[in-house]
Amino acid sequence: MTKILCPTDLTLATDIALAHAGSIAQHGNGEVTLFHVLTKEEIKNKDIGNPGPHAKTLDHLAKEGVKVNRVDREGSPLKEIVVEAKKGHALMVAGTHGVHGLRQEWLGSDMLKLVREVPIPTLVVQMYTPRTEKMGHILMPVAGHADITPLLDAVCMLAKTYGAEVDVYQQLQEGSSTSNTLLANKLKMIERLTKEGIKHQEVNEPVGKFYEGFALRTIRYATNVGASCIAIMAQSSGEHKKIADQEKQDLIMNKTGIPVLCAV
């Protein structure tokens, strides 16, 4: 039984995350932990177990046979989420409402920090993400990290759950050479997907003289091909800095509503 963690602050963004967590659980024979860190007001008023915006989603998932376990806990949101993630969960699905949303310290501007601290991969969905999205097409940019096994594990898990196809994607800048690490990692990605029987293709996107940035071009390409998800390493690589912290933040907080799978 695959356990999926879904932290919630009882907002619309986290209800969209719950819908996606439930869909993954349904397709992958799993169950969901709906995890809420109580506010001081909730503790004072003994307002525990309030479904907030989740009532309809919980009812729908129950009818679909998806088990959802509600867990409420006191403490620091980020710390408690990390602790809960270690309790046998294979994936976290988190909703972000952007840097201007409520409780933005862990579901807004610090989302990148959160996905780096949890010991499991995280699927980040946006306020703009359709709640009925099926993961049919995953875009996996070639990473420059020394060990991309966590990324491959996460992509294969999600691709197999939905029968999705994967684009192994690389931006090739005019006049620049590709490092040996990137070449080796691209080959590793293709070999792993082939071994797992996952449909895939290699995509090399040429980049001209006027380079707009990795995140912008990646989101544009993903939108044009109708990708359901962009898969990245949460940490920046030591050698390849194309996806620096700001680029990763831009990907995670994208306003096109494309979910981002972050591996650790």
PDB file of C-alpha atoms in Angstrom:
ATOM      1  CA  MET A   1       0.000   0.000   0.000  1.00  0.00           C
ATOM      2  CA  THR A   2       1.579   3.303  -1.149  1.00  0.00           C
ATOM      3  CA  LYS A   3       1.218   6.088   1.422  1.00  0.00           C
ATOM      4  CA  ILE A   4       0.873   9.636   0.081  1.00  0.00           C
ATOM      5  CA  LEU A   5       1.281  12.649   2.335  1.00  0.00           C
ATOM      6  CA  CYS A   6      -0.835  15.730   1.648  1.00  0.00           C
ATOM      7  CA  PRO A   7      -0.203  18.690   3.992  1.00  0.00           C
ATOM      8  CA  THR A   8      -3.063  21.166   4.236  1.00  0.00           C
ATOM      9  CA  ASP A   9      -3.663  24.621   5.645  1.00  0.00           C
ATOM     10  CA  LEU A  10      -7.351  24.325   4.726  1.00  0.00           C
ATOM     11  CA  THR A  11      -7.162  26.522   1.625  1.00  0.00           C
ATOM     12  CA  LEU A  12      -8.235  25.999  -1.979  1.00  0.00           C
ATOM     13  CA  ALA A  13      -4.679  25.306  -3.140  1.00  0.00           C
ATOM     14  CA  THR A  14      -4.336  22.419  -0.719  1.00  0.00           C
ATOM     15  CA  ASP A  15      -7.735  21.057  -1.741  1.00  0.00           C
ATOM     16  CA  ILE A  16      -6.439  20.834  -5.312  1.00  0.00           C
ATOM     17  CA  ALA A  17      -3.428  18.980  -3.892  1.00  0.00           C
ATOM     18  CA  LEU A  18      -5.752  16.581  -2.071  1.00  0.00           C
ATOM     19  CA  ALA A  19      -7.583  15.853  -5.320  1.00  0.00           C
ATOM     20  CA  HIS A  20      -4.272  14.972  -6.991  1.00  0.00           C
ATOM     21  CA  ALA A  21      -3.084  12.918  -4.036  1.00  0.00           C
ATOM     22  CA  GLY A  22      -6.353  11.004  -4.157  1.00  0.00           C
ATOM     23  CA  SER A  23      -6.011  10.414  -7.886  1.00  0.00           C
ATOM     24  CA  ILE A  24      -2.485   9.040  -7.465  1.00  0.00           C
ATOM     25  CA  ALA A  25      -3.670   6.822  -4.613  1.00  0.00           C
ATOM     26  CA  GLN A  26      -6.576   5.557  -6.701  1.00  0.00           C
ATOM     27  CA  HIS A  27      -4.395   4.723  -9.708  1.00  0.00           C
ATOM     28  CA  GLY A  28      -1.555   3.317  -7.610  1.00  0.00           C
ATOM     29  CA  ASN A  29      -3.500   1.348  -4.986  1.00  0.00           C
ATOM     30  CA  GLY A  30      -2.524   3.722  -2.196  1.00  0.00           C
ATOM     31  CA  GLU A  31      -3.914   5.787   0.638  1.00  0.00           C
ATOM     32  CA  VAL A  32      -3.628   9.447   1.624  1.00  0.00           C
ATOM     33  CA  THR A  33      -2.576  11.097   4.867  1.00  0.00           C
ATOM     34  CA  LEU A  34      -4.243  14.517   5.052  1.00  0.00           C
ATOM     35  CA  PHE A  35      -1.934  16.315   7.461  1.00  0.00           C
ATOM     36  CA  HIS A  36      -2.802  19.571   9.202  1.00  0.00           C
ATOM     37  CA  VAL A  37      -0.679  21.553  11.658  1.00  0.00           C
ATOM     38  CA  LEU A  38      -3.064  23.350  13.970  1.00  0.00           C
ATOM     39  CA  THR A  39      -2.992  27.129  14.335  1.00  0.00           C
ATOM     40  CA  LYS A  40      -3.091  28.793  17.746  1.00  0.00           C
ATOM     41  CA  GLU A  41      -6.682  29.855  17.071  1.00  0.00           C
ATOM     42  CA  GLU A  42      -7.741  26.293  16.242  1.00  0.00           C
ATOM     43  CA  ILE A  43      -6.133  24.992  19.417  1.00  0.00           C
ATOM     44  CA  LYS A  44      -7.732  27.743  21.519  1.00  0.00           C
ATOM     45  CA  ASN A  45     -11.186  27.141  20.034  1.00  0.00           C
ATOM     46  CA  LYS A  46     -10.714  23.351  19.989  1.00  0.00           C
ATOM     47  CA  ASP A  47     -11.531  23.488  16.283  1.00  0.00           C
ATOM     48  CA  ILE A  48      -9.928  20.162  15.363  1.00  0.00           C
ATOM     49  CA  GLY A  49     -10.938  18.014  12.407  1.00  0.00           C
ATOM     50  CA  ASN A  50     -12.574  20.848  10.472  1.00  0.00           C
ATOM     51  CA  PRO A  51     -12.619  19.720   6.800  1.00  0.00           C
ATOM     52  CA  GLY A  52     -12.529  23.311   5.538  1.00  0.00           C
ATOM     53  CA  PRO A  53     -12.662  23.275   1.732  1.00  0.00           C
ATOM     54  CA  HIS A  54     -12.031  19.518   1.626  1.00  0.00           C
ATOM     55  CA  ALA A  55     -15.563  18.272   2.360  1.00  0.00           C
ATOM     56  CA  LYS A  56     -16.590  17.656  -1.265  1.00  0.00           C
ATOM     57  CA  THR A  57     -13.208  16.227  -2.234  1.00  0.00           C
ATOM     58  CA  LEU A  58     -13.206  13.860   0.738  1.00  0.00           C
ATOM     59  CA  ASP A  59     -16.716  12.726  -0.130  1.00  0.00           C
ATOM     60  CA  HIS A  60     -15.703  12.107  -3.754  1.00  0.00           C
ATOM     61  CA  LEU A  61     -12.603  10.142  -2.771  1.00  0.00           C
ATOM     62  CA  ALA A  62     -14.612   8.037  -0.338  1.00  0.00           C
ATOM     63  CA  LYS A  63     -17.030   7.127  -3.137  1.00  0.00           C
ATOM     64  CA  GLU A  64     -14.028   6.170  -5.303  1.00  0.00           C
ATOM     65  CA  GLY A  65     -12.753   3.864  -2.567  1.00  0.00           C
ATOM     66  CA  VAL A  66      -9.719   5.975  -1.682  1.00  0.00           C
ATOM     67  CA  LYS A  67      -8.795   5.840   2.008  1.00  0.00           C
ATOM     68  CA  VAL A  68      -7.894   9.230   3.524  1.00  0.00           C
ATOM     69  CA  ASN A  69      -6.489   9.406   7.058  1.00  0.00           C
ATOM     70  CA  ARG A  70      -6.742  12.809   8.743  1.00  0.00           C
ATOM     71  CA  VAL A  71      -3.891  13.700  11.102  1.00  0.00           C
ATOM     72  CA  ASP A  72      -3.856  16.950  13.134  1.00  0.00           C
ATOM     73  CA  ARG A  73      -0.808  17.983  15.124  1.00  0.00           C
ATOM     74  CA  GLU A  74       0.513  20.954  17.065  1.00  0.00           C
ATOM     75  CA  GLY A  75       3.883  22.517  16.352  1.00  0.00           C
ATOM     76  CA  SER A  76       5.923  24.221  13.643  1.00  0.00           C
ATOM     77  CA  PRO A  77       4.380  23.449  10.209  1.00  0.00           C
ATOM     78  CA  LEU A  78       7.612  22.788   8.325  1.00  0.00           C
ATOM     79  CA  LYS A  79       9.152  20.732  11.119  1.00  0.00           C
ATOM     80  CA  GLU A  80       6.038  18.621  11.647  1.00  0.00           C
ATOM     81  CA  ILE A  81       5.588  17.962   7.924  1.00  0.00           C
ATOM     82  CA  VAL A  82       9.179  16.698   7.721  1.00  0.00           C
ATOM     83  CA  VAL A  83       8.595  14.426  10.719  1.00  0.00           C
ATOM     84  CA  GLU A  84       5.376  13.025   9.244  1.00  0.00           C
ATOM     85  CA  ALA A  85       7.009  12.450   5.844  1.00  0.00           C
ATOM     86  CA  LYS A  86       9.400   9.987   7.462  1.00  0.00           C
ATOM     87  CA  LYS A  87       6.556   7.710   8.579  1.00  0.00           C
ATOM     88  CA  GLY A  88       6.512   5.419   5.563  1.00  0.00           C
ATOM     89  CA  HIS A  89       5.251   7.862   2.944  1.00  0.00           C
ATOM     90  CA  ALA A  90       6.461   7.391  -0.635  1.00  0.00           C
ATOM     91  CA  LEU A  91       5.348  10.771  -2.013  1.00  0.00           C
ATOM     92  CA  MET A  92       4.130  14.143  -0.827  1.00  0.00           C
ATOM     93  CA  VAL A  93       1.605  16.207  -2.789  1.00  0.00           C
ATOM     94  CA  ALA A  94       1.570  19.856  -1.739  1.00  0.00           C
ATOM     95  CA  GLY A  95      -0.471  22.792  -2.981  1.00  0.00           C
ATOM     96  CA  THR A  96       1.019  26.266  -3.168  1.00  0.00           C
ATOM     97  CA  HIS A  97      -0.936  29.493  -3.361  1.00  0.00           C
ATOM     98  CA  GLY A  98       2.030  31.728  -4.118  1.00  0.00           C
ATOM     99  CA  VAL A  99       4.001  34.260  -2.179  1.00  0.00           C
ATOM    100  CA  HIS A 100       0.945  36.365  -1.360  1.00  0.00           C
ATOM    101  CA  GLY A 101      -1.205  33.546  -0.009  1.00  0.00           C
ATOM    102  CA  LEU A 102      -2.115  32.672   3.554  1.00  0.00           C
ATOM    103  CA  ARG A 103       0.428  30.747   5.638  1.00  0.00           C
ATOM    104  CA  GLN A 104       2.952  31.561   2.916  1.00  0.00           C
ATOM    105  CA  GLU A 105       5.824  30.639   5.225  1.00  0.00           C
ATOM    106  CA  TRP A 106       5.394  27.002   4.212  1.00  0.00           C
ATOM    107  CA  LEU A 107       2.992  26.918   1.290  1.00  0.00           C
ATOM    108  CA  GLY A 108       4.170  30.030  -0.511  1.00  0.00           C
ATOM    109  CA  SER A 109       7.568  31.615  -0.703  1.00  0.00           C
ATOM    110  CA  ASP A 110       9.221  28.825   1.298  1.00  0.00           C
ATOM    111  CA  MET A 111       7.860  25.934  -0.767  1.00  0.00           C
ATOM    112  CA  LEU A 112      11.318  25.327  -2.216  1.00  0.00           C
ATOM    113  CA  LYS A 113      12.707  25.015   1.311  1.00  0.00           C
ATOM    114  CA  LEU A 114       9.953  22.568   2.233  1.00  0.00           C
ATOM    115  CA  VAL A 115      10.501  20.235  -0.733  1.00  0.00           C
ATOM    116  CA  ARG A 116      14.234  20.205  -0.006  1.00  0.00           C
ATOM    117  CA  GLU A 117      13.756  19.262   3.637  1.00  0.00           C
ATOM    118  CA  VAL A 118      11.277  16.406   3.299  1.00  0.00           C
ATOM    119  CA  PRO A 119      13.024  13.063   2.672  1.00  0.00           C
ATOM    120  CA  ILE A 120      10.595  12.016  -0.078  1.00  0.00           C
ATOM    121  CA  PRO A 121       9.737  13.369  -3.549  1.00  0.00           C
ATOM    122  CA  THR A 122       7.091  16.088  -3.675  1.00  0.00           C
ATOM    123  CA  LEU A 123       4.543  16.883  -6.364  1.00  0.00           C
ATOM    124  CA  VAL A 124       3.786  20.616  -6.127  1.00  0.00           C
ATOM    125  CA  VAL A 125       0.487  21.782  -7.608  1.00  0.00           C
ATOM    126  CA  GLN A 126      -0.729  25.357  -8.071  1.00  0.00           C
ATOM    127  CA  MET A 127      -3.935  27.242  -7.446  1.00  0.00           C
ATOM    128  CA  TYR A 128      -4.233  27.222 -11.251  1.00  0.00           C
ATOM    129  CA  THR A 129      -3.771  23.450 -11.638  1.00  0.00           C
ATOM    130  CA  PRO A 130      -6.877  21.595 -12.876  1.00  0.00           C
ATOM    131  CA  ARG A 131      -7.959  19.194 -10.148  1.00  0.00           C
ATOM    132  CA  THR A 132      -8.862  16.511 -12.697  1.00  0.00           C
ATOM    133  CA  GLU A 133      -5.465  16.478 -14.432  1.00  0.00           C
ATOM    134  CA  LYS A 134      -4.203  13.038 -15.438  1.00  0.00           C
ATOM    135  CA  MET A 135      -0.446  12.596 -15.603  1.00  0.00           C
ATOM    136  CA  GLY A 136      -0.096  11.489 -19.204  1.00  0.00           C
ATOM    137  CA  HIS A 137       3.053  13.378 -20.200  1.00  0.00           C
ATOM    138  CA  ILE A 138       6.052  14.114 -17.947  1.00  0.00           C
ATOM    139  CA  LEU A 139       8.823  16.519 -18.905  1.00  0.00           C
ATOM    140  CA  MET A 140      12.173  15.603 -17.328  1.00  0.00           C
ATOM    141  CA  PRO A 141      14.970  18.127 -17.954  1.00  0.00           C
ATOM    142  CA  VAL A 142      18.449  16.610 -17.961  1.00  0.00           C
ATOM    143  CA  ALA A 143      19.996  17.295 -14.545  1.00  0.00           C
ATOM    144  CA  GLY A 144      23.656  17.959 -13.834  1.00  0.00           C
ATOM    145  CA  HIS A 145      23.739  16.308 -10.411  1.00  0.00           C
ATOM    146  CA  ALA A 146      26.208  13.625  -9.411  1.00  0.00           C
ATOM    147  CA  ASP A 147      23.370  11.265  -8.474  1.00  0.00           C
ATOM    148  CA  ILE A 148      20.064  11.543 -10.321  1.00  0.00           C
ATOM    149  CA  THR A 149      18.692   8.245  -9.007  1.00  0.00           C
ATOM    150  CA  PRO A 150      16.094  10.000  -6.780  1.00  0.00           C
ATOM    151  CA  LEU A 151      14.763  11.873  -9.828  1.00  0.00           C
ATOM    152  CA  LEU A 152      14.588   8.725 -11.927  1.00  0.00           C
ATOM    153  CA  ASP A 153      12.884   6.803  -9.119  1.00  0.00           C
ATOM    154  CA  ALA A 154      10.256   9.528  -8.700  1.00  0.00           C
ATOM    155  CA  VAL A 155       9.592   9.900 -12.429  1.00  0.00           C
ATOM    156  CA  CYS A 156       9.314   6.148 -12.947  1.00  0.00           C
ATOM    157  CA  MET A 157       6.934   5.836 -10.003  1.00  0.00           C
ATOM    158  CA  LEU A 158       4.604   8.522 -11.362  1.00  0.00           C
ATOM    159  CA  ALA A 159       4.904   7.414 -15.001  1.00  0.00           C
ATOM    160  CA  LYS A 160       4.029   3.818 -14.115  1.00  0.00           C
ATOM    161  CA  THR A 161       1.122   4.926 -11.949  1.00  0.00           C
ATOM    162  CA  TYR A 162      -0.516   6.730 -14.876  1.00  0.00           C
ATOM    163  CA  GLY A 163       1.036   4.997 -17.892  1.00  0.00           C
ATOM    164  CA  ALA A 164       2.609   8.333 -18.804  1.00  0.00           C
ATOM    165  CA  GLU A 165       5.221   9.039 -21.456  1.00  0.00           C
ATOM    166  CA  VAL A 166       8.373  10.999 -20.630  1.00  0.00           C
ATOM    167  CA  ASP A 167      10.330  13.635 -22.547  1.00  0.00           C
ATOM    168  CA  VAL A 168      14.038  13.639 -21.688  1.00  0.00           C
ATOM    169  CA  TYR A 169      14.537  17.345 -22.274  1.00  0.00           C
ATOM    170  CA  GLN A 170      17.661  19.434 -22.762  1.00  0.00           C
ATOM    171  CA  GLN A 171      18.245  23.012 -23.855  1.00  0.00           C
ATOM    172  CA  LEU A 172      21.308  23.253 -26.104  1.00  0.00           C
ATOM    173  CA  GLN A 173      22.699  26.756 -26.237  1.00  0.00           C
ATOM    174  CA  GLU A 174      24.240  27.876 -29.504  1.00  0.00           C
ATOM    175  CA  GLY A 175      28.035  27.774 -29.397  1.00  0.00           C
ATOM    176  CA  SER A 176      28.183  26.014 -26.022  1.00  0.00           C
ATOM    177  CA  SER A 177      29.309  22.464 -25.318  1.00  0.00           C
ATOM    178  CA  THR A 178      27.520  19.979 -23.076  1.00  0.00           C
ATOM    179  CA  SER A 179      29.361  18.717 -20.020  1.00  0.00           C
ATOM    180  CA  ASN A 180      30.277  15.074 -19.618  1.00  0.00           C
ATOM    181  CA  THR A 181      27.997  14.900 -16.567  1.00  0.00           C
ATOM    182  CA  LEU A 182      24.965  16.045 -18.560  1.00  0.00           C
ATOM    183  CA  LEU A 183      25.745  13.624 -21.369  1.00  0.00           C
ATOM    184  CA  ALA A 184      26.155  10.755 -18.917  1.00  0.00           C
ATOM    185  CA  ASN A 185      22.949  11.663 -17.062  1.00  0.00           C
ATOM    186  CA  LYS A 186      20.953  11.887 -20.279  1.00  0.00           C
ATOM    187  CA  LEU A 187      22.120   8.399 -21.211  1.00  0.00           C
ATOM    188  CA  LYS A 188      21.287   7.172 -17.711  1.00  0.00           C
ATOM    189  CA  MET A 189      17.778   8.623 -17.973  1.00  0.00           C
ATOM    190  CA  ILE A 190      17.121   6.988 -21.332  1.00  0.00           C
ATOM    191  CA  GLU A 191      18.530   3.631 -20.199  1.00  0.00           C
ATOM    192  CA  ARG A 192      16.408   3.630 -17.020  1.00  0.00           C
ATOM    193  CA  LEU A 193      13.192   4.526 -18.851  1.00  0.00           C
ATOM    194  CA  THR A 194      13.884   1.849 -21.448  1.00  0.00           C
ATOM    195  CA  LYS A 195      14.524  -0.742 -18.743  1.00  0.00           C
ATOM    196  CA  GLU A 196      11.293   0.191 -16.953  1.00  0.00           C
ATOM    197  CA  GLY A 197       9.295  -0.069 -20.191  1.00  0.00           C
ATOM    198  CA  ILE A 198       8.214   3.578 -20.046  1.00  0.00           C
ATOM    199  CA  LYS A 199       7.474   5.294 -23.349  1.00  0.00           C
ATOM    200  CA  HIS A 200       9.887   8.179 -23.856  1.00  0.00           C
ATOM    201  CA  GLN A 201      11.647  10.423 -26.331  1.00  0.00           C
ATOM    202  CA  GLU A 202      14.769  12.570 -26.349  1.00  0.00           C
ATOM    203  CA  VAL A 203      14.113  16.280 -26.928  1.00  0.00           C
ATOM    204  CA  ASN A 204      16.926  18.730 -27.664  1.00  0.00           C
ATOM    205  CA  GLU A 205      15.677  22.312 -27.836  1.00  0.00           C
ATOM    206  CA  PRO A 206      18.098  24.733 -29.518  1.00  0.00           C
ATOM    207  CA  VAL A 207      18.639  28.006 -27.705  1.00  0.00           C
ATOM    208  CA  GLY A 208      19.623  31.067 -29.698  1.00  0.00           C
ATOM    209  CA  LYS A 209      21.778  34.052 -28.827  1.00  0.00           C
ATOM    210  CA  PHE A 210      19.160  35.751 -26.677  1.00  0.00           C
ATOM    211  CA  TYR A 211      18.676  33.335 -23.791  1.00  0.00           C
ATOM    212  CA  GLU A 212      15.579  34.041 -21.684  1.00  0.00           C
ATOM    213  CA  GLY A 213      16.334  31.665 -18.851  1.00  0.00           C
ATOM    214  CA  PHE A 214      15.898  27.972 -18.218  1.00  0.00           C
ATOM    215  CA  ALA A 215      12.625  28.139 -16.289  1.00  0.00           C
ATOM    216  CA  LEU A 216      10.824  30.348 -18.802  1.00  0.00           C
ATOM    217  CA  ARG A 217      11.794  28.184 -21.774  1.00  0.00           C
ATOM    218  CA  THR A 218      10.994  24.973 -19.915  1.00  0.00           C
ATOM    219  CA  ILE A 219       7.536  26.174 -18.913  1.00  0.00           C
ATOM    220  CA  ARG A 220       6.873  27.399 -22.447  1.00  0.00           C
ATOM    221  CA  TYR A 221       7.901  24.060 -23.951  1.00  0.00           C
ATOM    222  CA  ALA A 222       5.855  22.129 -21.381  1.00  0.00           C
ATOM    223  CA  THR A 223       2.813  24.265 -22.162  1.00  0.00           C
ATOM    224  CA  ASN A 224       3.215  23.870 -25.925  1.00  0.00           C
ATOM    225  CA  VAL A 225       3.394  20.059 -25.763  1.00  0.00           C
ATOM    226  CA  GLY A 226       0.682  19.746 -23.122  1.00  0.00           C
ATOM    227  CA  ALA A 227       2.964  18.272 -20.465  1.00  0.00           C
ATOM    228  CA  SER A 228       1.210  17.221 -17.271  1.00  0.00           C
ATOM    229  CA  CYS A 229       4.251  17.601 -15.055  1.00  0.00           C
ATOM    230  CA  ILE A 230       7.833  18.927 -14.951  1.00  0.00           C
ATOM    231  CA  ALA A 231      10.298  16.793 -12.972  1.00  0.00           C
ATOM    232  CA  ILE A 232      13.375  18.378 -11.373  1.00  0.00           C
ATOM    233  CA  MET A 233      15.955  17.805  -8.646  1.00  0.00           C
ATOM    234  CA  ALA A 234      15.091  20.017  -5.664  1.00  0.00           C
ATOM    235  CA  GLN A 235      18.692  20.979  -4.965  1.00  0.00           C
ATOM    236  CA  SER A 236      20.877  22.924  -7.389  1.00  0.00           C
ATOM    237  CA  SER A 237      23.750  20.919  -8.842  1.00  0.00           C
ATOM    238  CA  GLY A 238      27.337  21.784  -8.010  1.00  0.00           C
ATOM    239  CA  GLU A 239      28.440  21.739 -11.644  1.00  0.00           C
ATOM    240  CA  HIS A 240      25.421  22.827 -13.627  1.00  0.00           C
ATOM    241  CA  LYS A 241      23.768  26.045 -12.414  1.00  0.00           C
ATOM    242  CA  LYS A 242      21.176  26.486 -15.187  1.00  0.00           C
ATOM    243  CA  ILE A 243      18.490  25.719 -12.634  1.00  0.00           C
ATOM    244  CA  ALA A 244      19.647  27.982  -9.813  1.00  0.00           C
ATOM    245  CA  ASP A 245      17.459  28.614  -6.791  1.00  0.00           C
ATOM    246  CA  GLN A 246      15.475  31.378  -8.489  1.00  0.00           C
ATOM    247  CA  GLU A 247      14.922  29.219 -11.572  1.00  0.00           C
ATOM    248  CA  LYS A 248      13.634  26.383  -9.390  1.00  0.00           C
ATOM    249  CA  GLN A 249      11.407  28.787  -7.501  1.00  0.00           C
ATOM    250  CA  ASP A 250      10.020  30.099 -10.810  1.00  0.00           C
ATOM    251  CA  LEU A 251       9.267  26.550 -11.937  1.00  0.00           C
ATOM    252  CA  ILE A 252       7.567  25.557  -8.688  1.00  0.00           C
ATOM    253  CA  MET A 253       5.504  28.755  -8.522  1.00  0.00           C
ATOM    254  CA  ASN A 254       4.617  28.812 -12.229  1.00  0.00           C
ATOM    255  CA  LYS A 255       1.293  30.439 -13.079  1.00  0.00           C
ATOM    256  CA  THR A 256       0.447  28.048 -15.889  1.00  0.00           C
ATOM    257  CA  GLY A 257      -0.660  25.429 -13.371  1.00  0.00           C
ATOM    258  CA  ILE A 258       1.792  22.712 -14.451  1.00  0.00           C
ATOM    259  CA  PRO A 259       2.609  20.507 -11.450  1.00  0.00           C
ATOM    260  CA  VAL A 260       6.294  20.142 -10.588  1.00  0.00           C
ATOM    261  CA  LEU A 261       7.727  16.876  -9.268  1.00  0.00           C
ATOM    262  CA  CYS A 262      10.711  17.605  -6.997  1.00  0.00           C
ATOM    263  CA  ALA A 263      13.143  14.814  -6.143  1.00  0.00           C
ATOM    264  CA  VAL A 264      15.558  14.917  -3.195  1.00  0.00           C
TER     265      VAL A 264
END
